[in-house]
Tab-separated table of C-alpha atoms and ligand atoms in Angstrom:
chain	number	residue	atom	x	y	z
A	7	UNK	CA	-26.233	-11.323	-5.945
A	8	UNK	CA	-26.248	-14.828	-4.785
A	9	UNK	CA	-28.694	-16.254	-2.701
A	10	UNK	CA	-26.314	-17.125	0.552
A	11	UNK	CA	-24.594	-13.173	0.026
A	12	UNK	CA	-28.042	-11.802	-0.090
A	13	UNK	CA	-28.629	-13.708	3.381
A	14	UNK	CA	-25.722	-12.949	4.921
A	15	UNK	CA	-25.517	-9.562	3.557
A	16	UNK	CA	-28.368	-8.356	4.375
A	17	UNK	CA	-28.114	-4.761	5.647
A	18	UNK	CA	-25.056	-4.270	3.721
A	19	UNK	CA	-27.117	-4.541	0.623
A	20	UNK	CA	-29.761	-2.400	2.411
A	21	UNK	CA	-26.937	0.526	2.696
A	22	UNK	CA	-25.669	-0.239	-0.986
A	23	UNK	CA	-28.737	0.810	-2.262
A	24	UNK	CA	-28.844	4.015	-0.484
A	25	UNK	CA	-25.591	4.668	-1.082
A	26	UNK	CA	-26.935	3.975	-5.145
A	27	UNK	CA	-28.582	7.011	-5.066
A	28	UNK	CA	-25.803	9.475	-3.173
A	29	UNK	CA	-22.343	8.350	-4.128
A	30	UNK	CA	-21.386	8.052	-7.645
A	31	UNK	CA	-21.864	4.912	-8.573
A	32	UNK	CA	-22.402	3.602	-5.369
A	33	UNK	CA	-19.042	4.129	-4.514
A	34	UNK	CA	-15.570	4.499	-6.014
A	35	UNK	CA	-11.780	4.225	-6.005
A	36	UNK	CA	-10.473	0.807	-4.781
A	37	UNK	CA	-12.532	0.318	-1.933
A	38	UNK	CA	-15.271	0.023	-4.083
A	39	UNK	CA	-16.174	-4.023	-4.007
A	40	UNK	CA	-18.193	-3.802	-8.239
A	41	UNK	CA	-15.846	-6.317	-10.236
A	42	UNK	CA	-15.113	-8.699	-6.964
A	43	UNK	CA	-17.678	-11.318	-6.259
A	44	UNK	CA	-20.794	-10.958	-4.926
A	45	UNK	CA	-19.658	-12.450	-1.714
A	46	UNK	CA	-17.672	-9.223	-0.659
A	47	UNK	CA	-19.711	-6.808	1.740
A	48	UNK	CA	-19.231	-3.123	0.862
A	49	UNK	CA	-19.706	-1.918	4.303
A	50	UNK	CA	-17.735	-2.215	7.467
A	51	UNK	CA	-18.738	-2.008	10.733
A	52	UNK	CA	-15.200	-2.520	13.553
A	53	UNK	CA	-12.059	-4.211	13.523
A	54	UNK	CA	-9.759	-5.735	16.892
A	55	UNK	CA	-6.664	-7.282	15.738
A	56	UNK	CA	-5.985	-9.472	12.645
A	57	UNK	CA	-9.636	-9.957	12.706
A	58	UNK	CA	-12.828	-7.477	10.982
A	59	UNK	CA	-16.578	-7.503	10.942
A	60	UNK	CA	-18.983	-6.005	8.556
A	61	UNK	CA	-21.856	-4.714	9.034
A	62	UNK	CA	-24.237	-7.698	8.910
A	63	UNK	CA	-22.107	-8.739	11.732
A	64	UNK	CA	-19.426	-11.090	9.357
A	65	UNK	CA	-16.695	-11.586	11.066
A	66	UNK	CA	-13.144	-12.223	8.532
A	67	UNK	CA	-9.264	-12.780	8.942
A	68	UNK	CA	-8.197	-9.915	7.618
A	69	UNK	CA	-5.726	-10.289	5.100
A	70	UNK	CA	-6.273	-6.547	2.905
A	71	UNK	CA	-5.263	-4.369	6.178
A	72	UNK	CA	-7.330	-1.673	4.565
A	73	UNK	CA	-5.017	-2.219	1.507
A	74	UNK	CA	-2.135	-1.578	3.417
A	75	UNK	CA	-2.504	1.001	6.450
A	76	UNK	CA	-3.525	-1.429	9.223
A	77	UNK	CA	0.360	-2.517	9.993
A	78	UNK	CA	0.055	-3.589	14.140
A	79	UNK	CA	-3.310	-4.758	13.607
A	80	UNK	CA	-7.184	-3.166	14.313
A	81	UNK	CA	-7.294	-0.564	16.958
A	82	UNK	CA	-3.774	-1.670	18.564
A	83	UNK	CA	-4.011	-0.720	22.446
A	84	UNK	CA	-0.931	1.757	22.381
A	85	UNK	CA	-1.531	3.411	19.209
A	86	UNK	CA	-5.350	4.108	20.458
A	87	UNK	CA	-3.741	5.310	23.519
A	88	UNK	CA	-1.132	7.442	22.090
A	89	UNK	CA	-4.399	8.976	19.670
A	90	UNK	CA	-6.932	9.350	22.765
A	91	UNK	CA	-4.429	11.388	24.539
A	92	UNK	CA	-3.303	13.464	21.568
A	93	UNK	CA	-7.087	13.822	21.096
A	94	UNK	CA	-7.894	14.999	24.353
A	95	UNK	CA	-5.524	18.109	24.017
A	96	UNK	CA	-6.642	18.745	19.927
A	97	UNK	CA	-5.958	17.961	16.675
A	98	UNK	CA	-6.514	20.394	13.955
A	99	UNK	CA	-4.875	23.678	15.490
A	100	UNK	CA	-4.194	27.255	14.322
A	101	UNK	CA	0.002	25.570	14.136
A	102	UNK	CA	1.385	21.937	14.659
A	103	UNK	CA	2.084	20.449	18.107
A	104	UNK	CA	5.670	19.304	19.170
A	105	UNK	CA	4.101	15.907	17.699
A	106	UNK	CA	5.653	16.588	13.782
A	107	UNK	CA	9.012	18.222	15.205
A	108	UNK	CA	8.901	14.459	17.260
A	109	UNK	CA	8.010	12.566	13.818
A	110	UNK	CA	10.369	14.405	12.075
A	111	UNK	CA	12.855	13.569	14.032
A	112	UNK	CA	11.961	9.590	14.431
A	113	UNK	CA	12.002	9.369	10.795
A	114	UNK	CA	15.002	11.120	10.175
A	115	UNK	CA	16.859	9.123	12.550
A	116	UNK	CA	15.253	6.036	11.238
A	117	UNK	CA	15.159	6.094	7.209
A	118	UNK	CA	18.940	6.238	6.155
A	119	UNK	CA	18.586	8.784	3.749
A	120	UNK	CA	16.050	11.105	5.476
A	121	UNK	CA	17.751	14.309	6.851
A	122	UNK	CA	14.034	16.060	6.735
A	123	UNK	CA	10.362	14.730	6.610
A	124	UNK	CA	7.536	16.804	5.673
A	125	UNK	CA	3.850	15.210	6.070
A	126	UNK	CA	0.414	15.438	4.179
A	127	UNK	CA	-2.274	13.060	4.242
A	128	UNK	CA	-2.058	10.313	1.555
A	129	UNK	CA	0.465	8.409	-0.389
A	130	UNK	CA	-0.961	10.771	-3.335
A	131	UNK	CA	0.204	13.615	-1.649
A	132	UNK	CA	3.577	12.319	-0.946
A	133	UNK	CA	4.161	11.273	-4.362
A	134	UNK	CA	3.150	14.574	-6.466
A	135	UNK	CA	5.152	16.208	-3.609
A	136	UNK	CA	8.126	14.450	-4.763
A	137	UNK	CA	7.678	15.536	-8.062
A	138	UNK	CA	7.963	18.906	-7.257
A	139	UNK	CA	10.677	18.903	-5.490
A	140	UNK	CA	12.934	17.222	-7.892
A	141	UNK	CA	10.881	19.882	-10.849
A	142	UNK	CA	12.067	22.908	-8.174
A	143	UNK	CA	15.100	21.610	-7.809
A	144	UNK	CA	16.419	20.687	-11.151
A	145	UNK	CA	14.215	22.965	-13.279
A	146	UNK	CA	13.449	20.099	-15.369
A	147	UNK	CA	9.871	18.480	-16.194
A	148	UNK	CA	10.091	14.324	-17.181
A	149	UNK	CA	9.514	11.901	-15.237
A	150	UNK	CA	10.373	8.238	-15.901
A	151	UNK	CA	7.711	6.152	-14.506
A	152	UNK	CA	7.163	2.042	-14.555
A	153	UNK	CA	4.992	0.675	-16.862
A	154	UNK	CA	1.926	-0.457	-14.920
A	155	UNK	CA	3.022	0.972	-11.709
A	156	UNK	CA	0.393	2.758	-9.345
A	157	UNK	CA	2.034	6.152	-7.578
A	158	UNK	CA	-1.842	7.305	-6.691
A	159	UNK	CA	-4.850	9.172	-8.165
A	160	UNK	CA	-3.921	13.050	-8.997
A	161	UNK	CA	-4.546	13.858	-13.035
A	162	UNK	CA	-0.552	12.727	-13.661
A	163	UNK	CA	-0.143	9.040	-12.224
A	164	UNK	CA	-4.234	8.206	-12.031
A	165	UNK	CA	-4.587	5.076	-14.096
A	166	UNK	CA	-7.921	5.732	-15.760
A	167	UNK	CA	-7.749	8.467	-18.630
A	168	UNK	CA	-11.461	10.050	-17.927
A	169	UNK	CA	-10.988	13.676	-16.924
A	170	UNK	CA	-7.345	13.513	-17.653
A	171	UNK	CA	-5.349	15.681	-20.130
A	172	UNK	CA	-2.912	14.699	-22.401
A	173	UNK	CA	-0.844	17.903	-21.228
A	174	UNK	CA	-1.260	15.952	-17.157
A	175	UNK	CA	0.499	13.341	-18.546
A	176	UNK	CA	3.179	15.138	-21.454
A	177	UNK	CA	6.235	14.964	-19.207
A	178	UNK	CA	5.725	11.475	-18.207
A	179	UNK	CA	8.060	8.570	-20.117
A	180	UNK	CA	7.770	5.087	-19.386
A	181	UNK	CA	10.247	1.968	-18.462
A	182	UNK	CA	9.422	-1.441	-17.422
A	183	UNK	CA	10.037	-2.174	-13.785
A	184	UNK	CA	13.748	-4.377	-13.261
A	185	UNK	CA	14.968	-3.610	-16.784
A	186	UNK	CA	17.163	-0.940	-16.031
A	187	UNK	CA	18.203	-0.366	-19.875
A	188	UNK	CA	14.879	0.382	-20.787
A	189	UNK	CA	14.645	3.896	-17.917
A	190	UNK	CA	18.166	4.488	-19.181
A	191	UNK	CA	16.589	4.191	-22.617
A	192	UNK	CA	14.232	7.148	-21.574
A	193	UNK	CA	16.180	8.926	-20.208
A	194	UNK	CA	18.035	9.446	-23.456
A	195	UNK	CA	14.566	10.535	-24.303
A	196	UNK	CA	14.108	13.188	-21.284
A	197	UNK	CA	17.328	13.928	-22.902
A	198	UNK	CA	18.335	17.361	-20.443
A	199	UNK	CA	14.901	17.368	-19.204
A	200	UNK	CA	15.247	14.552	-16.850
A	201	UNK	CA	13.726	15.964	-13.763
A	202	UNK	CA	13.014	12.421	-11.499
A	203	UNK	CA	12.994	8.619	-11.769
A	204	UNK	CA	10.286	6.744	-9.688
A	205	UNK	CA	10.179	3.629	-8.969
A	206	UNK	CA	8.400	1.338	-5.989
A	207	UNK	CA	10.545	-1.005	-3.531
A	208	UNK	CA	8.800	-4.026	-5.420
A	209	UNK	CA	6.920	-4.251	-8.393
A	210	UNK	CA	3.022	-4.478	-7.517
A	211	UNK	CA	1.012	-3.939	-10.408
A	212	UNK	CA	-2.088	-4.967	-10.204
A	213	UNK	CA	-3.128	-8.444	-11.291
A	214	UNK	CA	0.370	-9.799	-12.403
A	215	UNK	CA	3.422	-11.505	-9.938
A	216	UNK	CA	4.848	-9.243	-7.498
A	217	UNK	CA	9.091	-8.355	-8.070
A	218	UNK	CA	11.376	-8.130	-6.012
A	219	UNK	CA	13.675	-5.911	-7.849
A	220	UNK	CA	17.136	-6.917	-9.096
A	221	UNK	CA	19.867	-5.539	-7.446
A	222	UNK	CA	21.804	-4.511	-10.519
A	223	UNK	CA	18.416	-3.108	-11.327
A	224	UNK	CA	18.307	-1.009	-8.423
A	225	UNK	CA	21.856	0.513	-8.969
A	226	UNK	CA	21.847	1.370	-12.195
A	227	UNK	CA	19.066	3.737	-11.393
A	228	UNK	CA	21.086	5.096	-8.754
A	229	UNK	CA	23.739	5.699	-11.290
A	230	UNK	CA	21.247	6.995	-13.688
A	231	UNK	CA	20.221	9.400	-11.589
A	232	UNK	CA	24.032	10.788	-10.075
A	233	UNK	CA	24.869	10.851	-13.966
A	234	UNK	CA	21.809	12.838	-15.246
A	235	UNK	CA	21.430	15.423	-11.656
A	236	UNK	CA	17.497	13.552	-11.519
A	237	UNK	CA	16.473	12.939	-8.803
A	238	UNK	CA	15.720	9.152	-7.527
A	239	UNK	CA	12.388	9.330	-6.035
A	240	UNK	CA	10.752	5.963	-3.845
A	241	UNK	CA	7.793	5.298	-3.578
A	242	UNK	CA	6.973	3.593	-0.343
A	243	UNK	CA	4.003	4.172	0.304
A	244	UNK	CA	2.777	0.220	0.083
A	245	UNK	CA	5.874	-1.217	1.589
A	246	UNK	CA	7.179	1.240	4.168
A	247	UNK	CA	7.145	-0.521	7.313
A	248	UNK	CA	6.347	-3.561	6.152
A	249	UNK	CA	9.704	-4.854	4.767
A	250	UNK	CA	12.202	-3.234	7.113
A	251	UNK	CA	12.311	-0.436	10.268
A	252	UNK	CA	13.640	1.833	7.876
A	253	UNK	CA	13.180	2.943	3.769
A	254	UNK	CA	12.786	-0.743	1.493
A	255	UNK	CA	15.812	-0.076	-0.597
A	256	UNK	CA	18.317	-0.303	2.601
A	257	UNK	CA	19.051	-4.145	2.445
A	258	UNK	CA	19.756	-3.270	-1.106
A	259	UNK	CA	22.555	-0.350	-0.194
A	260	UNK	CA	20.435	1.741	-2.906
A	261	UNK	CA	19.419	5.327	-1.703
A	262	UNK	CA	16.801	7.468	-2.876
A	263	UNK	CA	17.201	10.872	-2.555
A	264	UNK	CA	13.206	11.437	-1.686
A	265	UNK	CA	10.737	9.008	-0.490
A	266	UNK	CA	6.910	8.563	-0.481
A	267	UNK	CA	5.383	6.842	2.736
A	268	UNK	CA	1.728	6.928	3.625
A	269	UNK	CA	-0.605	3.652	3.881
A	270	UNK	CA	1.146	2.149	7.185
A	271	UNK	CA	3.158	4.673	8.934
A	272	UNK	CA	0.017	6.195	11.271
A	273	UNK	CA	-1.755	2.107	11.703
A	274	UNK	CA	-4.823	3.447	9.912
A	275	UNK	CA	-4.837	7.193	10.669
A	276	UNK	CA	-4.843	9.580	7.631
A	277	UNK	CA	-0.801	10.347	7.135
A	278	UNK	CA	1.369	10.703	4.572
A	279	UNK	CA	5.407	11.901	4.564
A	280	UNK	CA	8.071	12.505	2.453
A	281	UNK	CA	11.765	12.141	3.374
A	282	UNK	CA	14.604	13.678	1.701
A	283	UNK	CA	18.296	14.322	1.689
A	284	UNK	CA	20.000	17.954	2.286
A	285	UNK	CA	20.404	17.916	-1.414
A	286	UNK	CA	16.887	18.834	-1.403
A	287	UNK	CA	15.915	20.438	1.177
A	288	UNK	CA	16.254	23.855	-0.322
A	289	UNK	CA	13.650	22.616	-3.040
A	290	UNK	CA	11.598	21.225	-0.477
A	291	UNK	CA	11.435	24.829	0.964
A	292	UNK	CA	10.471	25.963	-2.204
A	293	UNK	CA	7.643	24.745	-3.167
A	294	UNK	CA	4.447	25.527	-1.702
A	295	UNK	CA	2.726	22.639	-0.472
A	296	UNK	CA	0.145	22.458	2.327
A	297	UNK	CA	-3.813	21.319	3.209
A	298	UNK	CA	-5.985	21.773	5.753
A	299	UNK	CA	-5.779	18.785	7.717
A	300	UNK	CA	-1.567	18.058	7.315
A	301	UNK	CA	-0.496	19.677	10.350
A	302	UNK	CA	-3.169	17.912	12.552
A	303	UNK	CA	-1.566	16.101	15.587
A	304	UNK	CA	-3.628	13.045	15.979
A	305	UNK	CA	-2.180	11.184	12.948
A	306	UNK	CA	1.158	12.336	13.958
A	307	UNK	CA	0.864	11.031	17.777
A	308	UNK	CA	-0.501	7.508	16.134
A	309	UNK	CA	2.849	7.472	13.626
A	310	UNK	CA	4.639	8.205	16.854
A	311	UNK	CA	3.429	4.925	18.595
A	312	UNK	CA	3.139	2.937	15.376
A	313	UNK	CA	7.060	3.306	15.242
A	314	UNK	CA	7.865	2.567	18.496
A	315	UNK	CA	5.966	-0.438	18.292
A	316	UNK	CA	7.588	-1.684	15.259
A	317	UNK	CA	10.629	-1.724	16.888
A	318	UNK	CA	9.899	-2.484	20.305
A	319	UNK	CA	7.978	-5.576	19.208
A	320	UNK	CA	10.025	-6.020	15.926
A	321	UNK	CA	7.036	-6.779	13.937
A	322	UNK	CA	8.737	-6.901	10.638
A	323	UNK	CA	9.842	-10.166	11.873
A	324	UNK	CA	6.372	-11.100	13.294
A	325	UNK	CA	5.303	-10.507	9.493
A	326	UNK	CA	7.080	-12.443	7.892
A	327	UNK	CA	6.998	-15.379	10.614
A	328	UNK	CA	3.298	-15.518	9.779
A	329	UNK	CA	3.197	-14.402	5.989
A	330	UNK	CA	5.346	-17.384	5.534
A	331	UNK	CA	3.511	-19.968	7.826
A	332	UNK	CA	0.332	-19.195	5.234
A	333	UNK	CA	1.952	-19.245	2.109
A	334	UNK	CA	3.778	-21.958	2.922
A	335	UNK	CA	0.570	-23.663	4.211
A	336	UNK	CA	-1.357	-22.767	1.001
A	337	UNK	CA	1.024	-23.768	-0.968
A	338	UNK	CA	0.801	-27.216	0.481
A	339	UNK	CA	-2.884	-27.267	-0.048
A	340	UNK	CA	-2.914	-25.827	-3.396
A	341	UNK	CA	-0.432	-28.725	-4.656
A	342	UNK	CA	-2.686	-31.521	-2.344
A	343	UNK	CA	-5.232	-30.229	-4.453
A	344	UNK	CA	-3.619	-30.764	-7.839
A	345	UNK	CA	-3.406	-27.232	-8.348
A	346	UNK	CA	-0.672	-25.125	-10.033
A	347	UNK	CA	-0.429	-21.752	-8.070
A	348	UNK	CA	2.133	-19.294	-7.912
A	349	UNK	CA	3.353	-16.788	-4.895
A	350	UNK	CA	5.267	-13.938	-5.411
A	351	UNK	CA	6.374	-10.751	-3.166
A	352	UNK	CA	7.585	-11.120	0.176
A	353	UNK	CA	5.839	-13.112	2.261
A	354	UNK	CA	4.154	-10.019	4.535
A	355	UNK	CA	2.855	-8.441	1.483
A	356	UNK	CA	2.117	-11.862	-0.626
A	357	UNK	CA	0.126	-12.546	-3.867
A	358	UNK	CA	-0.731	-15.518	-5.589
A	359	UNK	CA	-2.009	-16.290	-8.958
A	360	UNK	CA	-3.324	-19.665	-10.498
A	361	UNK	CA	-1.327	-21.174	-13.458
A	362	UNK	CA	-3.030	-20.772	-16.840
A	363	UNK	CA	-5.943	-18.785	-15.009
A	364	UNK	CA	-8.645	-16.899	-17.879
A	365	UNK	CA	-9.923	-13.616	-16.999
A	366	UNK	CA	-8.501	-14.507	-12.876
A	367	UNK	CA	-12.145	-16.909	-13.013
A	368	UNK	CA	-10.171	-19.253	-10.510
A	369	UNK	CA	-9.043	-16.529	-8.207
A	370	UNK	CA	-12.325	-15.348	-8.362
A	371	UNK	CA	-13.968	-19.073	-7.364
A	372	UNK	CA	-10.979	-18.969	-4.712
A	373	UNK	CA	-11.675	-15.214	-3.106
A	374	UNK	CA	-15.259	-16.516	-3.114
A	375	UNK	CA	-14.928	-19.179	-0.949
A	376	UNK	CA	-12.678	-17.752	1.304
A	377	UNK	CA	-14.620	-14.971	1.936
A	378	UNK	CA	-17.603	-17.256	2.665
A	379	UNK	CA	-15.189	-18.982	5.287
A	380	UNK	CA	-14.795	-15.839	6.596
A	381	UNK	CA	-11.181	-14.797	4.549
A	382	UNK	CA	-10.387	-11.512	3.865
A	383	UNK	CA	-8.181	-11.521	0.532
A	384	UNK	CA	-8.574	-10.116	-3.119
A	385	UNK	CA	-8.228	-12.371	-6.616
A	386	UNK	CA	-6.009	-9.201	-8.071
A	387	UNK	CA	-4.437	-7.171	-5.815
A	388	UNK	CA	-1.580	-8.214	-3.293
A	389	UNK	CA	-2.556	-8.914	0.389
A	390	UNK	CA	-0.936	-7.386	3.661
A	391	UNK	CA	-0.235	-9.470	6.891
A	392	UNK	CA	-0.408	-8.021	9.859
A	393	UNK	CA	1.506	-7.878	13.023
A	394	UNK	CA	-1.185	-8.580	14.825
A	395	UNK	CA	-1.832	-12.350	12.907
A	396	UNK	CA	-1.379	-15.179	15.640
A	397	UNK	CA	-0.683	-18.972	15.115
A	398	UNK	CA	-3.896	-19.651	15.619
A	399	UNK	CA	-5.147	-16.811	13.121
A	400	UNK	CA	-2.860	-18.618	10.219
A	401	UNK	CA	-4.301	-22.258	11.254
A	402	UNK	CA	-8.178	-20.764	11.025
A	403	UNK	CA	-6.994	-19.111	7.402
A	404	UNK	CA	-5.670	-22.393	6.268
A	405	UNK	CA	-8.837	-24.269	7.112
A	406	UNK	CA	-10.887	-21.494	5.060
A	407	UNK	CA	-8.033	-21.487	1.890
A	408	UNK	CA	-8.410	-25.257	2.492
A	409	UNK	CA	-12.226	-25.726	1.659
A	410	UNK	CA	-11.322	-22.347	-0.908
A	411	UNK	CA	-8.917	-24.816	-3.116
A	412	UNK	CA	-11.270	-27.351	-3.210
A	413	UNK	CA	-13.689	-25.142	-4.548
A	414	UNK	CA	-11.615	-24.049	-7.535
A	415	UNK	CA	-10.649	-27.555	-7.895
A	416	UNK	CA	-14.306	-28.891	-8.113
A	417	UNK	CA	-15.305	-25.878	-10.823
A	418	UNK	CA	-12.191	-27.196	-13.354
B	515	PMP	N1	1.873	4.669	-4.278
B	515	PMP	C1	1.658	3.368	-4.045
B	515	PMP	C2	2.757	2.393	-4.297
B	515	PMP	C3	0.410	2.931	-3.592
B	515	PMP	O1	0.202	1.628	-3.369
B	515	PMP	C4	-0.598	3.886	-3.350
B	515	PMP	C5	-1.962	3.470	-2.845
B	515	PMP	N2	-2.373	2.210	-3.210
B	515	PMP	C6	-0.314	5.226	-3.611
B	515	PMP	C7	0.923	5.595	-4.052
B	515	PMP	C8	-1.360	6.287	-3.388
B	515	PMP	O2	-1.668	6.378	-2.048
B	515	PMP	P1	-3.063	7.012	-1.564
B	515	PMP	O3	-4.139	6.084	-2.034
B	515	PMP	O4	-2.954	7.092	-0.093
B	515	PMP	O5	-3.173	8.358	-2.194
């Protein structure tokens, strides 16, 4: 670690090396801060707003939103309301409260293509559940997948191979994202086993340009998927609320007939849901599908607020009012700077690469220094605006990505 991160992060290192000894590896999954710069605290301690703090006391612009779920911003007022009241009545009960008949109903009459939501707790669970419907319903077992794309963690869509099976994987067929020949390519393959097609709103792989996805791209699937009886699955679990009020593929006049949501739709309480058409509702009732903690109200009563909120205060908008104002401002820098960068994905969910960049050693000089400044972004995976960034937020950020560019410009 570097001298200034093992001053500034000084308890944080205290509680890595605890947590050495009684989490594997220290930690895991993608909160896990091995492979970023030693700048990055592991440890949180509270967030208010657009802004966090670790636990050293670090204050950042937050610009991961938990890698998505923080929508409205750190402990928004009416969501913490709408939770402290739910709380005070329960949360985990023998049944649901009227709070998932409610959601049900919000999201139905929200997502175009929704005529039923069921809920779980991750985007994980709302993607396998998918899968299952469209197996239960068709009878079928492939399932064309994007190249590169990230649908969660469970033994069929995980992206590491240890502890996986070559049988968790056997009815999976690849195509690469906005090249619709090559998923109707495998679907020739699936042949009359074509069960579903998945596919995100936009493509956001790790570490390459975010997509926005070609129209014509978009509708062939559609077609694909009327002309095989598969089932056209999306997953929006890192865009739902984020691009539009409703489901990501609206604008584009391209239905699914099930979707995956998770991440945003509860502002940082554990949810996850999956919407489908009448088509599938029968398969949906099918399947058997449950966990302990599903059904529990809290979640539900902070998804009820996070949606009224989103349209109350049309924070979509807000989004991409701000997510523009910084990329437009970094971009500004970045070329002041006689440096070649490039942004991609809309600008609420925005990533940015450096041209010609080996190994992503400039991103990582960049995400340094902004995280000294006290900038909360990551050199390979996309970053999330909130709706709770102000003007003055952006104008802070800029003066961090400011002294970040020089940085990278000064190690060339
Ligand atoms: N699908 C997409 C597009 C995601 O971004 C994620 C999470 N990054 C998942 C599914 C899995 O969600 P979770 O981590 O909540 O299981």
């Amino acid at each position: 670690m570097q001298d200034n991160a093992r001053v500034r992060l000084r308890e944080d290192q205290q509680l890595r090396e605890r947590a050495s000894k009684v989490i594997p590896g220290g930690m895991y999954g993608h909160q896990s801060v091995q492979g970023l710069p030693a700048s990055y605290p592991q440890f949180m301690a509270r967030g208010d707003g657009a802004r966090v703090w670790d636990v050293d006391g670090n204050e950042y612009i937050d610009l991961m939103c938990s890698y998505g779920p923080v929508l409205l911003g750190h402990h928004h007022p009416r969501v913490e309301e709408a939770v402290a009241k739910q709380a005070a009545l329960a949360d985990a009960q023998n049944t649901p409260s009227a709070r998932m008949v409610e959601l049900a109903e919000t999201f139905t009459s929200r997502v175009e293509h929704a005529d039923w939501a069921m809920f779980c707790k991750n985007g994980t669970d709302a993607t396998t559940t998918c899968v299952s419907i469209a197996r239960a319903a068709t009878g079928r077992r492939k399932v064309l997948v994007a190249k590169g794309a990230y649908h969660g963690s469970a033994p069929w869509c995980t992206p590491r191979i240890a502890g996986v099976t070559a049988e968790d994987r056997v009815n999976l067929i690849q195509y690469r994202y906005n090249d619709a020949s090559s998923a109707e390519a495998a679907a020739e393959e699936a042949g009359d086993d074509l069960a579903a097609v998945m596919v995100s709103p936009i493509r956001h792989d790790l570490g390459v340009d975010l997509e926005i996805p070609d129209p014509d791209f978009a509708t062939r699937l559609r077609r694909l998927c009327d002309r095989t009886g598969a089932a056209l699955i999306l997953d929006d679990v890192r865009c739902g609320l984020r691009l539009n009020n409703g489901g990501s593929w609206e604008y584009l006049g391209v239905q699914p007939d099930l979707s995956a949501w998770s991440k945003a739709i509860a502002n940082g309480y554990a949810l996850g849901a999956v919407l489908g058409t009448d088509a599938l509702q029968e398969a949906a009732r099918a399947i058997y599908v449950t966990g302990s903690f599903w059904f529990a109200s809290v979640p539900m009563a902070a998804s009820l607020a996070t949606l009224q909120v989103v349209e109350e205060e049309d924070i979509v908008a807000r989004m991409l009012k701000m997510g523009s104002a910084l990329r437009d401002g970094m971009a500004a820098q970045a070329k002041a700077h006689g440096l070649e960068v490039c942004f991609s994905g809309p600008p609420q969910m925005p990533f940015m690469t450096f041209g010609a960049d080996q190994n992503f050693a400039m991103a990582g000089v960049f995400s340094d220094a902004a995280m000294r400044g006290g900038v909360w972004l990551h050199p390979r995976h996309n970053w999330f605006v909130s709706g709770a960034m102000t003007e003055a937020d952006v104008e802070q950020a800029l003066q961090t990505t400011d002294a970040a560019f020089a940085a990278v410009a000064a190690a060339q």
